């Protein structure tokens, strides 16, 4: 499966459709045998989930395949207020709208990668790290906890992720995490010892030029999944389902 989040999502969707078709077949057989609706829908969901597991889909997609048949039946039999649908649409827009102009989909860093990133940071000296596109701030909160000598900044253009990250940093960051609502393209990188980015292929060449022009000598660029057009000093692999790689660049800067 491609490491590109967009490609991954499309691939997961296709495999989920296949899982649902097979699950539907199992549910149809159960229905023909006289099973009650809740039973043949359950059979549909269980078979779809096990098929998704067999196809090595992520856990979230396995759960989605399990609940989809029952969820679809419930959705067709209950009244959903228009305001709730509008609120859901607004919520999704607040999270995903920046994707249309940044060409970077909202795709958070895996929990397994957190430890790989932390292992790339010093334990016995002060440093300042910035996360370019920090989402809800979960990575920064983790790093602030395991690297107490670090100072952490995050930039985010999604309104809802920014607001949540800002609140979390204020309540839990102990004054060591600062979140900013701005594009990282407008952010000077000269103040940071470490710059972390998990973006997408299109902007990586431009990011590399920005890093070379702005980062101070000895600073380190940490890139998740999508390398810049240069040879990495080190490449570390996270033990997640995608075998995500962390590329580190310092010598070239």
Short mmCIF file of C-alpha atoms in Angstrom, two decimals:
data_model
loop_
_atom_site.label_atom_id
_atom_site.label_comp_id
_atom_site.label_asym_id
_atom_site.label_seq_id
_atom_site.Cartn_x
_atom_site.Cartn_y
_atom_site.Cartn_z
CA UNK A 1 0.00 0.00 0.00
CA UNK A 2 1.33 3.42 -0.90
CA UNK A 3 2.58 5.67 1.89
CA UNK A 4 0.61 8.58 0.44
CA UNK A 5 -2.37 9.26 2.77
CA UNK A 6 -4.68 10.03 -0.14
CA UNK A 7 -3.67 6.83 -1.94
CA UNK A 8 -4.01 4.89 1.30
CA UNK A 9 -7.52 6.21 1.88
CA UNK A 10 -8.59 5.31 -1.67
CA UNK A 11 -7.10 1.85 -1.33
CA UNK A 12 -8.77 1.30 2.04
CA UNK A 13 -12.10 2.38 0.55
CA UNK A 14 -11.82 -0.07 -2.35
CA UNK A 15 -10.92 -2.94 0.00
CA UNK A 16 -13.77 -1.96 2.31
CA UNK A 17 -16.22 -2.13 -0.59
CA UNK A 18 -14.93 -5.63 -1.34
CA UNK A 19 -15.32 -6.57 2.34
CA UNK A 20 -18.88 -5.22 2.38
CA UNK A 21 -19.81 -7.18 -0.75
CA UNK A 22 -18.61 -10.41 0.85
CA UNK A 23 -20.31 -9.47 4.12
CA UNK A 24 -23.53 -8.76 2.24
CA UNK A 25 -23.36 -12.25 0.76
CA UNK A 26 -23.08 -13.75 4.23
CA UNK A 27 -25.96 -11.64 5.49
CA UNK A 28 -28.09 -12.61 2.49
CA UNK A 29 -27.53 -16.28 3.18
CA UNK A 30 -28.45 -15.78 6.84
CA UNK A 31 -31.62 -13.96 5.80
CA UNK A 32 -32.60 -16.75 3.43
CA UNK A 33 -32.20 -19.18 6.31
CA UNK A 34 -34.80 -17.19 8.27
CA UNK A 35 -32.56 -15.13 10.58
CA UNK A 36 -34.01 -12.02 12.19
CA UNK A 37 -32.87 -8.68 10.73
CA UNK A 38 -30.52 -7.91 13.60
CA UNK A 39 -28.90 -11.33 13.16
CA UNK A 40 -28.31 -11.17 9.41
CA UNK A 41 -27.05 -7.60 9.72
CA UNK A 42 -24.68 -8.77 12.46
CA UNK A 43 -23.51 -11.61 10.23
CA UNK A 44 -22.94 -9.08 7.44
CA UNK A 45 -20.87 -6.83 9.72
CA UNK A 46 -18.82 -9.61 11.30
CA UNK A 47 -17.88 -11.19 7.98
CA UNK A 48 -17.02 -7.76 6.55
CA UNK A 49 -14.84 -7.00 9.57
CA UNK A 50 -12.96 -10.30 9.36
CA UNK A 51 -12.49 -9.77 5.64
CA UNK A 52 -11.09 -6.31 6.34
CA UNK A 53 -8.74 -7.86 8.89
CA UNK A 54 -7.68 -10.49 6.35
CA UNK A 55 -6.93 -7.67 3.88
CA UNK A 56 -4.82 -5.98 6.59
CA UNK A 57 -6.86 -2.80 6.81
CA UNK A 58 -6.16 -0.54 9.83
CA UNK A 59 -8.17 -1.19 12.99
CA UNK A 60 -10.38 1.86 12.46
CA UNK A 61 -11.44 0.58 9.02
CA UNK A 62 -12.13 -2.87 10.46
CA UNK A 63 -14.48 -1.32 13.03
CA UNK A 64 -16.12 0.75 10.30
CA UNK A 65 -16.84 -2.39 8.29
CA UNK A 66 -18.32 -4.03 11.38
CA UNK A 67 -20.78 -1.26 12.24
CA UNK A 68 -21.67 -0.07 8.74
CA UNK A 69 -24.58 -2.49 8.07
CA UNK A 70 -26.35 -1.83 11.38
CA UNK A 71 -25.53 1.87 11.16
CA UNK A 72 -27.02 2.11 7.69
CA UNK A 73 -30.24 0.44 8.85
CA UNK A 74 -30.52 2.75 11.87
CA UNK A 75 -29.86 5.84 9.72
CA UNK A 76 -32.71 4.94 7.36
CA UNK A 77 -35.19 4.38 10.19
CA UNK A 78 -34.63 7.38 12.43
CA UNK A 79 -35.11 11.08 11.86
CA UNK A 80 -31.86 13.08 11.77
CA UNK A 81 -32.41 16.83 12.34
CA UNK A 82 -31.17 19.09 9.57
CA UNK A 83 -29.19 21.15 12.08
CA UNK A 84 -27.23 18.04 13.07
CA UNK A 85 -26.35 17.33 9.44
CA UNK A 86 -25.32 20.98 8.97
CA UNK A 87 -23.24 20.91 12.14
CA UNK A 88 -21.51 17.73 10.98
CA UNK A 89 -20.73 19.31 7.62
CA UNK A 90 -19.35 22.44 9.32
CA UNK A 91 -17.22 20.32 11.65
CA UNK A 92 -15.70 18.44 8.73
CA UNK A 93 -15.08 21.70 6.87
CA UNK A 94 -13.27 23.20 9.86
CA UNK A 95 -10.95 20.19 9.91
CA UNK A 96 -10.44 19.38 6.23
CA UNK A 97 -11.05 22.63 4.29
CA UNK A 98 -7.35 23.67 4.28
CA UNK A 99 -6.58 20.54 2.26
CA UNK A 100 -7.97 22.23 -0.86
CA UNK A 101 -5.38 25.04 -0.91
CA UNK A 102 -2.45 23.44 0.96
CA UNK A 103 -2.60 20.10 -0.92
CA UNK A 104 -1.84 18.48 2.44
CA UNK A 105 -4.58 16.21 3.81
CA UNK A 106 -5.30 16.04 7.54
CA UNK A 107 -3.51 12.84 8.54
CA UNK A 108 -2.15 12.69 12.10
CA UNK A 109 1.20 11.17 13.06
CA UNK A 110 0.86 7.57 14.24
CA UNK A 111 1.32 6.85 17.93
CA UNK A 112 4.14 4.44 17.10
CA UNK A 113 6.01 7.27 15.40
CA UNK A 114 5.88 9.40 18.56
CA UNK A 115 8.60 7.30 20.21
CA UNK A 116 10.76 7.36 17.08
CA UNK A 117 10.62 11.16 17.01
CA UNK A 118 11.33 11.39 20.74
CA UNK A 119 14.38 9.15 20.31
CA UNK A 120 15.73 11.68 17.79
CA UNK A 121 15.62 14.49 20.38
CA UNK A 122 18.20 15.11 23.14
CA UNK A 123 17.39 14.21 26.73
CA UNK A 124 20.15 16.22 28.45
CA UNK A 125 20.05 19.63 26.73
CA UNK A 126 17.64 22.43 25.87
CA UNK A 127 16.14 22.58 22.40
CA UNK A 128 13.23 24.10 20.50
CA UNK A 129 11.07 22.03 18.10
CA UNK A 130 8.32 23.22 15.78
CA UNK A 131 5.65 20.98 14.26
CA UNK A 132 4.58 22.26 10.82
CA UNK A 133 0.89 21.39 10.80
CA UNK A 134 0.41 20.25 14.38
CA UNK A 135 -3.25 19.19 14.10
CA UNK A 136 -4.79 18.73 17.53
CA UNK A 137 -1.40 18.98 19.27
CA UNK A 138 -1.17 15.38 20.47
CA UNK A 139 2.43 14.86 19.31
CA UNK A 140 3.61 18.05 21.01
CA UNK A 141 1.92 17.10 24.28
CA UNK A 142 3.63 13.72 24.19
CA UNK A 143 7.05 15.17 23.41
CA UNK A 144 6.70 17.80 26.14
CA UNK A 145 6.03 15.00 28.61
CA UNK A 146 8.97 12.75 27.65
CA UNK A 147 11.48 15.53 26.86
CA UNK A 148 11.11 17.99 29.77
CA UNK A 149 14.03 20.18 28.63
CA UNK A 150 12.42 20.90 25.28
CA UNK A 151 10.38 23.88 24.16
CA UNK A 152 7.70 23.16 21.57
CA UNK A 153 5.79 25.16 19.00
CA UNK A 154 3.09 24.19 16.54
CA UNK A 155 1.51 25.93 13.57
CA UNK A 156 -1.89 24.98 12.14
CA UNK A 157 -4.25 26.51 9.55
CA UNK A 158 -7.30 24.34 10.31
CA UNK A 159 -9.54 26.36 12.62
CA UNK A 160 -10.91 23.51 14.71
CA UNK A 161 -7.60 21.62 15.11
CA UNK A 162 -5.89 24.92 16.01
CA UNK A 163 -8.51 25.78 18.64
CA UNK A 164 -8.32 22.35 20.25
CA UNK A 165 -4.51 22.29 20.15
CA UNK A 166 -4.41 25.78 21.69
CA UNK A 167 -6.71 24.78 24.54
CA UNK A 168 -4.81 21.56 25.20
CA UNK A 169 -1.46 23.35 25.17
CA UNK A 170 -2.74 26.02 27.57
CA UNK A 171 -4.18 23.48 30.00
CA UNK A 172 -1.58 20.72 29.75
CA UNK A 173 1.54 22.20 28.18
CA UNK A 174 2.96 23.72 31.38
CA UNK A 175 3.97 26.83 29.46
CA UNK A 176 6.30 24.89 27.16
CA UNK A 177 3.97 24.49 24.16
CA UNK A 178 2.91 27.40 21.96
CA UNK A 179 0.36 27.00 19.15
CA UNK A 180 -0.04 29.52 16.33
CA UNK A 181 -2.77 29.94 13.71
CA UNK A 182 -0.72 30.58 10.59
CA UNK A 183 0.72 28.99 7.48
CA UNK A 184 4.13 27.48 8.04
CA UNK A 185 5.22 29.00 4.73
CA UNK A 186 5.14 32.36 6.50
CA UNK A 187 7.01 31.06 9.54
CA UNK A 188 10.78 31.74 9.73
CA UNK A 189 12.59 28.53 10.66
CA UNK A 190 15.74 30.17 12.02
CA UNK A 191 14.64 29.98 15.67
CA UNK A 192 14.28 26.20 15.85
CA UNK A 193 16.70 23.38 16.58
CA UNK A 194 14.29 20.79 15.18
CA UNK A 195 11.66 21.18 12.49
CA UNK A 196 9.15 18.33 12.11
CA UNK A 197 6.78 17.91 9.16
CA UNK A 198 4.30 15.26 8.04
CA UNK A 199 2.85 16.70 4.86
CA UNK A 200 2.40 15.19 1.38
CA UNK A 201 4.60 14.79 -1.74
CA UNK A 202 3.68 18.03 -3.61
CA UNK A 203 5.20 20.61 -1.20
CA UNK A 204 8.35 18.69 -0.20
CA UNK A 205 10.73 20.27 -2.72
CA UNK A 206 9.56 23.74 -1.71
CA UNK A 207 9.92 22.86 1.97
CA UNK A 208 13.49 21.70 1.36
CA UNK A 209 14.40 25.01 -0.24
CA UNK A 210 12.83 26.87 2.67
CA UNK A 211 14.72 24.72 5.19
CA UNK A 212 18.07 25.22 3.43
CA UNK A 213 17.57 28.98 3.30
CA UNK A 214 16.25 29.52 6.82
CA UNK A 215 17.34 26.84 9.28
CA UNK A 216 20.38 27.62 11.41
CA UNK A 217 23.60 25.56 11.23
CA UNK A 218 23.33 22.30 13.14
CA UNK A 219 19.53 22.30 13.15
CA UNK A 220 17.73 19.11 12.16
CA UNK A 221 14.85 18.64 9.76
CA UNK A 222 12.65 15.64 10.64
CA UNK A 223 10.36 14.43 7.86
CA UNK A 224 7.64 11.82 8.24
CA UNK A 225 7.00 9.53 5.21
CA UNK A 226 7.67 11.93 2.33
CA UNK A 227 11.39 12.69 1.90
CA UNK A 228 12.72 15.93 0.52
CA UNK A 229 14.88 15.80 -2.65
CA UNK A 230 18.13 15.12 -0.78
CA UNK A 231 19.87 12.17 0.83
CA UNK A 232 18.80 11.70 4.45
CA UNK A 233 21.42 11.39 7.17
CA UNK A 234 19.34 8.75 8.96
CA UNK A 235 16.14 6.85 8.25
CA UNK A 236 14.23 5.25 11.12
CA UNK A 237 11.16 3.03 10.80
CA UNK A 238 8.18 3.10 13.14
CA UNK A 239 6.53 -0.21 14.10
CA UNK A 240 3.12 0.82 12.78
CA UNK A 241 1.04 -0.94 10.12
CA UNK A 242 2.44 1.26 7.34
CA UNK A 243 6.09 0.86 8.41
CA UNK A 244 6.28 4.66 8.45
CA UNK A 245 9.74 6.14 8.03
CA UNK A 246 11.27 9.18 9.69
CA UNK A 247 13.90 10.95 7.58
CA UNK A 248 16.46 13.13 9.34
CA UNK A 249 18.48 15.87 7.58
CA UNK A 250 21.24 17.82 9.25
CA UNK A 251 24.52 17.52 7.39
CA UNK A 252 23.12 19.18 4.26
CA UNK A 253 21.79 22.28 5.99
#
